[in-house]
Tab-separated table of C-alpha atoms in Angstrom:
chain	number	residue	atom	x	y	z
Y	1	VAL	CA	0.000	0.000	0.000
Y	2	PRO	CA	1.495	3.387	-0.931
Y	3	LYS	CA	2.265	5.730	1.935
Y	4	VAL	CA	0.976	9.281	1.976
Y	5	LYS	CA	3.695	11.728	2.929
Y	6	ALA	CA	3.312	15.432	3.523
Y	7	ASN	CA	6.582	17.223	3.034
Y	8	ILE	CA	7.243	20.939	3.300
Y	9	SER	CA	9.726	23.608	4.359
Y	10	MET	CA	8.623	25.615	7.386
Y	11	SER	CA	10.104	28.460	9.389
Y	12	LEU	CA	10.852	27.915	13.071
Y	13	ASP	CA	7.803	30.034	13.865
Y	14	GLY	CA	5.648	27.727	11.780
Y	15	TYR	CA	5.121	29.530	8.480
Y	16	VAL	CA	5.335	27.984	5.012
Y	17	ALA	CA	4.891	31.341	3.282
Y	18	GLY	CA	5.579	34.874	4.440
Y	19	PRO	CA	3.103	37.724	4.884
Y	20	ASN	CA	1.416	39.546	1.980
Y	21	GLN	CA	1.380	36.752	-0.584
Y	22	SER	CA	0.432	37.993	-4.035
Y	23	ASP	CA	0.534	36.957	-7.667
Y	24	GLU	CA	3.886	38.699	-7.954
Y	25	ASN	CA	5.205	37.286	-4.695
Y	26	PRO	CA	3.545	33.899	-4.224
Y	27	LEU	CA	5.808	32.917	-1.326
Y	28	GLY	CA	5.115	36.153	0.559
Y	29	GLU	CA	7.658	38.490	2.117
Y	30	GLY	CA	10.742	36.558	3.120
Y	31	GLY	CA	9.225	33.282	1.973
Y	32	GLU	CA	11.946	32.521	-0.561
Y	33	ALA	CA	14.364	32.068	2.318
Y	34	LEU	CA	12.487	28.888	3.225
Y	35	HIS	CA	13.733	27.296	0.020
Y	36	GLU	CA	17.336	28.502	-0.088
Y	37	TRP	CA	18.543	25.251	1.446
Y	38	GLY	CA	16.792	23.257	-1.269
Y	39	VAL	CA	17.387	25.120	-4.502
Y	40	LYS	CA	21.171	24.816	-4.289
Y	41	LEU	CA	21.153	21.039	-3.999
Y	42	LYS	CA	22.427	18.775	-6.756
Y	43	SER	CA	19.267	16.662	-6.698
Y	44	PHE	CA	17.061	19.739	-6.962
Y	45	LYS	CA	19.007	21.125	-9.904
Y	46	GLU	CA	18.969	17.770	-11.645
Y	47	GLY	CA	15.235	17.467	-11.081
Y	48	HIS	CA	14.727	20.869	-12.670
Y	49	GLY	CA	16.949	20.054	-15.644
Y	50	HIS	CA	19.439	22.740	-14.623
Y	51	ASP	CA	23.196	22.432	-14.775
Y	52	ALA	CA	23.846	20.472	-11.569
Y	53	SER	CA	27.633	20.411	-11.727
Y	54	ASP	CA	27.887	22.948	-8.919
Y	55	GLY	CA	25.007	21.442	-6.962
Y	56	GLU	CA	25.562	20.866	-3.257
Y	57	THR	CA	25.854	17.271	-2.119
Y	58	GLY	CA	25.687	15.866	1.391
Y	59	VAL	CA	22.987	15.215	3.961
Y	60	ASN	CA	20.433	17.701	2.638
Y	61	ASP	CA	20.930	16.470	-0.901
Y	62	ASP	CA	20.492	12.862	0.205
Y	63	ILE	CA	17.214	13.758	1.913
Y	64	MET	CA	15.916	15.677	-1.098
Y	65	ARG	CA	16.883	12.850	-3.442
Y	66	GLU	CA	15.242	10.249	-1.219
Y	67	MET	CA	12.028	12.269	-1.335
Y	68	PHE	CA	12.068	12.640	-5.131
Y	69	GLU	CA	12.962	9.028	-5.803
Y	70	GLY	CA	10.466	7.633	-3.319
Y	71	SER	CA	7.510	9.507	-4.738
Y	72	GLY	CA	5.354	8.307	-7.612
Y	73	ALA	CA	2.855	11.150	-7.601
Y	74	CYS	CA	2.346	14.562	-6.045
Y	75	ILE	CA	-0.755	16.339	-4.774
Y	76	MET	CA	-0.740	20.107	-4.543
Y	77	GLY	CA	-3.108	22.936	-3.815
Y	78	ARG	CA	-4.304	25.266	-6.520
Y	79	LYS	CA	-1.974	28.101	-5.509
Y	80	MET	CA	1.070	25.905	-6.033
Y	81	PHE	CA	0.055	25.459	-9.649
Y	82	GLY	CA	-0.932	28.969	-10.544
Y	83	PRO	CA	-1.807	32.458	-9.341
Y	84	ALA	CA	-5.242	34.034	-9.321
Y	85	ARG	CA	-4.425	35.765	-12.612
Y	86	ALA	CA	-4.296	32.343	-14.297
Y	87	GLY	CA	-8.099	32.583	-14.046
Y	88	GLY	CA	-10.113	30.882	-11.338
Y	89	ASP	CA	-11.764	28.860	-14.110
Y	90	TRP	CA	-8.417	28.652	-15.953
Y	91	GLY	CA	-9.399	31.523	-18.271
Y	92	ASP	CA	-8.046	30.864	-21.759
Y	93	GLY	CA	-6.077	27.850	-20.528
Y	94	SER	CA	-2.723	29.388	-21.342
Y	95	TRP	CA	-1.377	29.097	-17.777
Y	96	ARG	CA	0.769	25.977	-17.617
Y	97	GLY	CA	2.059	26.210	-14.049
Y	98	TRP	CA	4.870	27.928	-12.176
Y	99	TRP	CA	7.165	25.056	-13.039
Y	100	GLY	CA	8.334	25.566	-16.636
Y	101	ASP	CA	7.981	23.256	-19.629
Y	102	ASP	CA	9.848	20.434	-17.886
Y	103	PRO	CA	8.554	20.479	-14.298
Y	104	PRO	CA	10.644	18.825	-11.592
Y	105	PHE	CA	8.040	16.222	-10.671
Y	106	HIS	CA	8.509	13.760	-13.565
Y	107	ALA	CA	5.340	12.069	-12.375
Y	108	PRO	CA	1.594	12.705	-12.191
Y	109	VAL	CA	0.724	15.846	-10.256
Y	110	HIS	CA	-2.813	16.155	-8.916
Y	111	VAL	CA	-3.913	19.761	-8.513
Y	112	LEU	CA	-6.813	20.391	-6.096
Y	113	THR	CA	-9.207	22.864	-7.694
Y	114	HIS	CA	-12.864	23.709	-8.035
Y	115	HIS	CA	-12.586	24.140	-11.790
Y	116	GLU	CA	-12.370	21.361	-14.339
Y	117	ARG	CA	-9.628	21.266	-16.879
Y	118	ASP	CA	-8.242	18.605	-19.163
Y	119	PRO	CA	-4.998	16.965	-18.072
Y	120	LEU	CA	-1.935	18.911	-19.096
Y	121	GLU	CA	0.968	16.826	-20.291
Y	122	MET	CA	4.355	18.470	-19.916
Y	123	GLU	CA	7.857	17.400	-20.869
Y	124	GLY	CA	9.839	14.956	-18.760
Y	125	GLY	CA	6.974	12.812	-17.529
Y	126	THR	CA	4.960	15.367	-15.564
Y	127	THR	CA	1.232	15.456	-16.233
Y	128	PHE	CA	-0.997	17.819	-14.280
Y	129	HIS	CA	-4.400	16.367	-13.410
Y	130	PHE	CA	-7.041	18.785	-12.178
Y	131	GLU	CA	-9.020	17.238	-9.350
Y	132	THR	CA	-12.413	18.776	-8.687
Y	133	GLU	CA	-14.092	16.086	-6.602
Y	134	GLY	CA	-12.284	16.713	-3.319
Y	135	ILE	CA	-9.238	15.499	-1.488
Y	136	GLU	CA	-10.198	11.837	-1.153
Y	137	PRO	CA	-10.863	11.088	-4.843
Y	138	ALA	CA	-7.694	12.994	-5.704
Y	139	LEU	CA	-5.741	10.802	-3.311
Y	140	GLU	CA	-7.294	7.628	-4.668
Y	141	ARG	CA	-6.298	8.561	-8.197
Y	142	ALA	CA	-2.783	9.424	-7.084
Y	143	LYS	CA	-2.454	6.121	-5.235
Y	144	ALA	CA	-3.638	4.195	-8.282
Y	145	SER	CA	-0.652	5.338	-10.317
Y	146	VAL	CA	2.273	5.016	-7.914
Y	147	GLY	CA	2.824	1.269	-7.558
Y	148	ASP	CA	4.878	0.784	-4.401
Y	149	ARG	CA	6.111	4.347	-4.298
Y	150	ASP	CA	4.696	7.127	-2.088
Y	151	VAL	CA	2.171	9.825	-2.711
Y	152	LEU	CA	3.670	13.158	-1.780
Y	153	ILE	CA	1.484	15.985	-0.559
Y	154	CYS	CA	3.805	18.828	-1.304
Y	155	GLY	CA	1.758	21.837	-0.183
Y	156	GLY	CA	0.633	24.382	0.390
Y	157	ALA	CA	-0.527	24.780	3.934
Y	158	SER	CA	-4.194	24.362	3.154
Y	159	ALA	CA	-3.781	21.108	1.220
Y	160	ILE	CA	-1.669	19.572	3.981
Y	161	GLN	CA	-4.100	20.784	6.656
Y	162	GLN	CA	-7.026	19.208	4.852
Y	163	TYR	CA	-5.308	15.840	4.490
Y	164	LEU	CA	-4.093	15.907	8.101
Y	165	LYS	CA	-7.551	16.708	9.440
Y	166	ALA	CA	-9.066	13.939	7.331
Y	167	GLY	CA	-6.610	11.458	8.852
Y	168	LEU	CA	-5.190	10.602	5.443
Y	169	VAL	CA	-1.507	11.342	6.087
Y	170	ASP	CA	0.897	8.591	7.151
Y	171	GLN	CA	3.992	10.689	7.550
Y	172	LEU	CA	4.746	14.376	8.023
Y	173	GLU	CA	8.205	15.690	7.215
Y	174	LEU	CA	9.029	19.248	8.170
Y	175	HIS	CA	12.171	20.897	6.906
Y	176	VAL	CA	12.513	23.483	9.659
Y	177	VAL	CA	14.454	26.504	8.464
Y	178	PRO	CA	16.126	28.429	11.312
Y	179	LEU	CA	14.405	31.744	10.896
Y	180	ALA	CA	11.272	33.521	12.009
Y	181	LEU	CA	9.112	35.123	9.322
Y	182	GLY	CA	6.916	36.902	11.856
Y	183	GLY	CA	3.743	36.301	9.873
Y	184	GLY	CA	2.266	34.600	6.831
Y	185	GLU	CA	0.623	31.275	6.208
Y	186	ARG	CA	1.000	28.831	9.052
Y	187	LEU	CA	1.160	25.124	8.388
Y	188	LEU	CA	-0.066	23.624	11.631
Y	189	ASP	CA	-3.025	25.918	12.158
Y	190	ASP	CA	-6.520	24.711	12.534
Y	191	ILE	CA	-5.593	21.030	12.514
Y	192	GLY	CA	-7.194	20.270	15.883
Y	193	THR	CA	-5.528	17.932	18.347
Y	194	ALA	CA	-3.316	15.138	17.100
Y	195	ARG	CA	-0.485	12.864	18.168
Y	196	PHE	CA	2.641	12.230	16.152
Y	197	GLU	CA	5.388	9.652	16.372
Y	198	PRO	CA	8.928	11.019	16.138
Y	199	MET	CA	10.795	9.070	13.454
Y	200	ARG	CA	13.839	11.119	12.611
Y	201	ALA	CA	15.554	14.398	13.461
Y	202	ILE	CA	18.525	15.439	11.352
Y	203	GLU	CA	20.190	18.776	11.922
Y	204	THR	CA	22.319	20.661	9.444
Y	205	PRO	CA	23.472	24.284	9.525
Y	206	ASP	CA	20.797	25.222	6.960
Y	207	VAL	CA	17.782	23.221	8.046
Y	208	THR	CA	16.552	20.633	10.540
Y	209	HIS	CA	14.607	17.712	9.081
Y	210	LEU	CA	11.908	16.394	11.406
Y	211	ARG	CA	10.019	13.288	10.356
Y	212	TYR	CA	6.892	12.145	12.166
Y	213	GLY	CA	4.475	9.305	11.794
Y	214	VAL	CA	0.897	10.514	12.106
Y	215	ALA	CA	-1.230	8.531	14.537
Y	216	ALA	CA	-4.421	7.210	12.973
P	1	VAL	CA	29.636	36.611	30.876
P	2	PRO	CA	26.536	34.550	31.729
P	3	LYS	CA	24.490	33.306	28.813
P	4	VAL	CA	20.759	33.924	28.612
P	5	LYS	CA	18.877	30.784	27.672
P	6	ALA	CA	15.189	30.498	26.963
P	7	ASN	CA	13.998	26.975	27.508
P	8	ILE	CA	10.468	25.657	27.150
P	9	SER	CA	8.317	22.705	26.094
P	10	MET	CA	6.251	23.352	22.973
P	11	SER	CA	3.796	21.325	20.931
P	12	LEU	CA	4.599	20.573	17.308
P	13	ASP	CA	2.004	23.188	16.346
P	14	GLY	CA	3.821	25.771	18.424
P	15	TYR	CA	1.833	26.071	21.637
P	16	VAL	CA	3.257	26.231	25.152
P	17	ALA	CA	-0.192	26.124	26.768
P	18	GLY	CA	-3.494	24.765	25.528
P	19	PRO	CA	-6.710	26.696	24.914
P	20	ASN	CA	-8.909	28.094	27.695
P	21	GLN	CA	-6.279	28.720	30.348
P	22	SER	CA	-7.780	29.537	33.730
P	23	ASP	CA	-6.864	29.713	37.376
P	24	GLU	CA	-8.004	26.113	37.721
P	25	ASN	CA	-6.276	24.990	34.544
P	26	PRO	CA	-3.205	27.196	34.131
P	27	LEU	CA	-1.741	25.057	31.350
P	28	GLY	CA	-4.980	25.105	29.336
P	29	GLU	CA	-6.759	22.148	27.808
P	30	GLY	CA	-4.287	19.444	26.951
P	31	GLY	CA	-1.369	21.549	28.159
P	32	GLU	CA	-0.247	19.081	30.803
P	33	ALA	CA	0.733	16.700	28.019
P	34	LEU	CA	3.571	19.088	27.163
P	35	HIS	CA	5.242	18.223	30.454
P	36	GLU	CA	4.693	14.482	30.638
P	37	TRP	CA	8.164	13.824	29.253
P	38	GLY	CA	9.714	15.981	31.974
P	39	VAL	CA	7.870	15.150	35.159
P	40	LYS	CA	8.852	11.479	35.081
P	41	LEU	CA	12.579	12.164	34.907
P	42	LYS	CA	14.923	11.394	37.769
P	43	SER	CA	16.450	14.880	37.673
P	44	PHE	CA	13.021	16.501	37.759
P	45	LYS	CA	11.894	14.419	40.719
P	46	GLU	CA	15.120	15.114	42.566
P	47	GLY	CA	14.781	18.818	41.875
P	48	HIS	CA	11.287	18.762	43.335
P	49	GLY	CA	12.364	16.792	46.391
P	50	HIS	CA	10.199	13.836	45.375
P	51	ASP	CA	11.148	10.202	45.652
P	52	ALA	CA	13.320	9.834	42.559
P	53	SER	CA	14.059	6.125	42.844
P	54	ASP	CA	11.701	5.354	39.964
P	55	GLY	CA	12.753	8.390	37.963
P	56	GLU	CA	13.562	7.842	34.315
P	57	THR	CA	17.181	8.153	33.296
P	58	GLY	CA	18.657	8.467	29.828
P	59	VAL	CA	18.924	11.167	27.203
P	60	ASN	CA	15.979	13.285	28.351
P	61	ASP	CA	17.140	13.114	31.956
P	62	ASP	CA	20.648	14.166	30.946
P	63	ILE	CA	19.250	17.167	29.100
P	64	MET	CA	17.026	18.197	32.013
P	65	ARG	CA	19.897	17.815	34.469
P	66	GLU	CA	22.240	19.826	32.263
P	67	MET	CA	19.668	22.626	32.216
P	68	PHE	CA	19.180	22.618	36.004
P	69	GLU	CA	22.871	22.422	36.806
P	70	GLY	CA	23.887	25.053	34.283
P	71	SER	CA	21.469	27.664	35.555
P	72	GLY	CA	22.140	30.075	38.370
P	73	ALA	CA	18.888	32.007	38.190
P	74	CYS	CA	15.515	31.856	36.515
P	75	ILE	CA	13.263	34.554	35.094
P	76	MET	CA	9.554	33.856	34.735
P	77	GLY	CA	6.396	35.680	33.832
P	78	ARG	CA	3.793	36.519	36.414
P	79	LYS	CA	1.458	33.691	35.392
P	80	MET	CA	4.131	31.096	36.091
P	81	PHE	CA	4.259	32.271	39.683
P	82	GLY	CA	0.598	32.656	40.436
P	83	PRO	CA	-2.947	32.841	39.099
P	84	ALA	CA	-5.110	35.947	38.920
P	85	ARG	CA	-6.774	34.908	42.170
P	86	ALA	CA	-3.456	35.464	43.951
P	87	GLY	CA	-4.350	39.139	43.531
P	88	GLY	CA	-2.981	41.366	40.824
P	89	ASP	CA	-1.355	43.407	43.583
P	90	TRP	CA	-0.625	40.218	45.561
P	91	GLY	CA	-3.711	40.740	47.754
P	92	ASP	CA	-2.950	39.601	51.292
P	93	GLY	CA	0.407	38.175	50.221
P	94	SER	CA	-0.556	34.633	51.117
P	95	TRP	CA	0.109	33.267	47.638
P	96	ARG	CA	3.561	31.683	47.649
P	97	GLY	CA	3.701	30.275	44.108
P	98	TRP	CA	2.567	27.159	42.292
P	99	TRP	CA	5.770	25.442	43.341
P	100	GLY	CA	5.333	24.301	46.941
P	101	ASP	CA	7.445	25.131	49.986
P	102	ASP	CA	10.621	23.746	48.401
P	103	PRO	CA	10.486	24.922	44.770
P	104	PRO	CA	12.576	23.095	42.195
P	105	PHE	CA	14.709	26.098	41.277
P	106	HIS	CA	17.108	26.142	44.267
P	107	ALA	CA	18.254	29.534	43.035
P	108	PRO	CA	16.969	33.088	42.691
P	109	VAL	CA	13.796	33.340	40.627
P	110	HIS	CA	12.918	36.716	39.162
P	111	VAL	CA	9.189	37.152	38.596
P	112	LEU	CA	8.158	39.824	36.063
P	113	THR	CA	5.238	41.784	37.492
P	114	HIS	CA	3.767	45.265	37.689
P	115	HIS	CA	3.233	45.005	41.434
P	116	GLU	CA	5.899	45.355	44.070
P	117	ARG	CA	6.368	42.732	46.699
P	118	ASP	CA	9.164	41.905	49.120
P	119	PRO	CA	11.397	38.978	48.202
P	120	LEU	CA	9.979	35.652	49.252
P	121	GLU	CA	12.505	33.203	50.624
P	122	MET	CA	11.500	29.570	50.307
P	123	GLU	CA	13.135	26.340	51.421
P	124	GLY	CA	15.959	24.775	49.455
P	125	GLY	CA	17.620	27.944	48.209
P	126	THR	CA	14.824	29.394	46.087
P	127	THR	CA	14.048	33.079	46.634
P	128	PHE	CA	11.403	34.799	44.524
P	129	HIS	CA	12.260	38.369	43.579
P	130	PHE	CA	9.462	40.507	42.183
P	131	GLU	CA	10.740	42.654	39.342
P	132	THR	CA	8.656	45.693	38.524
P	133	GLU	CA	11.081	47.763	36.463
P	134	GLY	CA	10.919	45.817	33.215
P	135	ILE	CA	12.713	42.968	31.543
P	136	GLU	CA	16.160	44.557	31.300
P	137	PRO	CA	16.638	45.448	34.977
P	138	ALA	CA	15.272	42.009	35.875
P	139	LEU	CA	17.878	40.406	33.632
P	140	GLU	CA	20.679	42.550	35.032
P	141	ARG	CA	19.804	41.493	38.571
P	142	ALA	CA	19.614	37.856	37.538
P	143	LYS	CA	22.999	38.066	35.825
P	144	ALA	CA	24.575	39.669	38.864
P	145	SER	CA	23.902	36.581	40.962
P	146	VAL	CA	24.823	33.693	38.689
P	147	GLY	CA	28.613	33.832	38.468
P	148	ASP	CA	29.578	31.801	35.406
P	149	ARG	CA	26.293	29.943	35.235
P	150	ASP	CA	23.401	30.761	32.884
P	151	VAL	CA	20.266	32.784	33.331
P	152	LEU	CA	17.288	30.680	32.347
P	153	ILE	CA	14.160	32.296	30.960
P	154	CYS	CA	11.756	29.539	31.699
P	155	GLY	CA	8.470	30.959	30.421
P	156	GLY	CA	5.788	31.641	29.738
P	157	ALA	CA	5.327	32.601	26.139
P	158	SER	CA	5.054	36.314	26.804
P	159	ALA	CA	8.261	36.525	28.845
P	160	ILE	CA	10.248	34.640	26.210
P	161	GLN	CA	8.726	36.742	23.413
P	162	GLN	CA	9.688	39.949	25.173
P	163	TYR	CA	13.291	38.871	25.689
P	164	LEU	CA	13.576	37.562	22.121
P	165	LYS	CA	12.224	40.786	20.652
P	166	ALA	CA	14.601	42.825	22.787
P	167	GLY	CA	17.552	40.836	21.425
P	168	LEU	CA	18.515	39.664	24.897
P	169	VAL	CA	18.445	35.891	24.358
P	170	ASP	CA	21.622	33.989	23.461
P	171	GLN	CA	20.120	30.552	23.114
P	172	LEU	CA	16.645	29.147	22.543
P	173	GLU	CA	15.948	25.534	23.424
P	174	LEU	CA	12.623	24.060	22.391
P	175	HIS	CA	11.520	20.715	23.718
P	176	VAL	CA	9.134	19.842	20.901
P	177	VAL	CA	6.454	17.432	22.077
P	178	PRO	CA	4.968	15.365	19.240
P	179	LEU	CA	1.379	16.468	19.505
P	180	ALA	CA	-0.878	19.190	18.216
P	181	LEU	CA	-2.923	21.123	20.787
P	182	GLY	CA	-4.981	22.889	18.117
P	183	GLY	CA	-5.016	26.185	20.001
P	184	GLY	CA	-3.735	28.017	23.044
P	185	GLU	CA	-0.770	30.238	23.705
P	186	ARG	CA	1.821	30.237	20.949
P	187	LEU	CA	5.452	30.740	21.744
P	188	LEU	CA	6.832	32.128	18.491
P	189	ASP	CA	4.063	34.616	17.783
P	190	ASP	CA	4.630	38.259	17.293
P	191	ILE	CA	8.421	38.001	17.480
P	192	GLY	CA	9.011	39.627	14.089
P	193	THR	CA	11.695	38.322	11.750
P	194	ALA	CA	14.800	36.683	13.153
P	195	ARG	CA	17.570	34.264	12.275
P	196	PHE	CA	18.684	31.361	14.419
P	197	GLU	CA	21.716	29.119	14.363
P	198	PRO	CA	20.988	25.404	14.678
P	199	MET	CA	23.147	24.006	17.465
P	200	ARG	CA	21.638	20.665	18.371
P	201	ALA	CA	18.745	18.359	17.481
P	202	ILE	CA	18.174	15.316	19.663
P	203	GLU	CA	15.210	13.065	19.038
P	204	THR	CA	13.639	10.701	21.542
P	205	PRO	CA	10.283	8.918	21.388
P	206	ASP	CA	8.803	11.465	23.845
P	207	VAL	CA	10.260	14.750	22.704
P	208	THR	CA	12.683	16.363	20.252
P	209	HIS	CA	15.165	18.828	21.711
P	210	LEU	CA	16.058	21.656	19.346
P	211	ARG	CA	18.727	24.087	20.420
P	212	TYR	CA	19.370	27.317	18.554
P	213	GLY	CA	21.710	30.219	18.918
P	214	VAL	CA	19.897	33.509	18.451
P	215	ALA	CA	21.563	35.900	16.034
P	216	ALA	CA	22.217	39.322	17.535
């Protein structure tokens, strides 16, 4: 049975995006700093089809690579695919995601949305599927395609919150970046009470990786 | 120069007390669970003068003992000393703290308050000093008494927030308990933007200890 893993970078004060998110600044003020540790990694650059010869290797790279290689599909919220200006109902359909022609997923990506749209096949094995029937059908479709790999819920906050509250997450991995953003979109808000099982804590100068099992 | 260390147990969703705190339930709903890992430790029981023969030893106990032994004074917010019913102006002065006749601090404890009160000498070396002139004079007095030991800011959220925002904390240690309280008093709220330096991450089944240096 595939495992469902939520995986996201978070500030020490609990934010996954900074204040004042906008179309022009989708990560909010200061939010890019949450991803500095990741974007310089060899595995990240390879995944994005960039020149990876100067990519950083080591513990963080191993963890990023493990996540990519273990995942057979990704689920994301609408805002991770496109901004409001892409058209709530997809407008003329010209918006093809934040992720370029060859997105880093190389796998099916299920986008949670209220608006139907035909699947969008990109280069490199990524196909965006637009899921309008709710989080459970989206998860079932993702699971159906992954074989013995994992389904990754890769954000944003709202998507992860919904899956956590529905009891559909097996594992939560927080990449805790050692800074305070002072505001923005908080990950573990409005999730009610829950118990977690500590599985792994790995500290590096850039980021601390905390892995938890989620009690059913 | 003594170091200033803030040290507190926090839920994974960032709370140091649960919702609906009251005189009868000062830790809020579910808040006691934040301290389950600590109260069973040998060092904790010894510090409280309890029978420690069944106290838990191991990594968590070592960390608790290191904290106790390294600290020469403690600073706490008013609510950690007494409830509202103790009298905002200390009423008849009969309230002598939540901590019993022989409090676990065995050192000077500086209580931040707006209301003057004479020092209160307890058994076992603990004396409560009531600090009405603000957080900086309170810290100066605490530092003056500790020699080469640390000053511990042991809570609650508001006291730690004030010292963090004033740039007066050298080290922040979070004992992250693997549960979500879903509401309550958040530690890292309203602290603005800040950078931390990861120093240590130690995971146990009960709690994950994250130690950070605080950038000046």
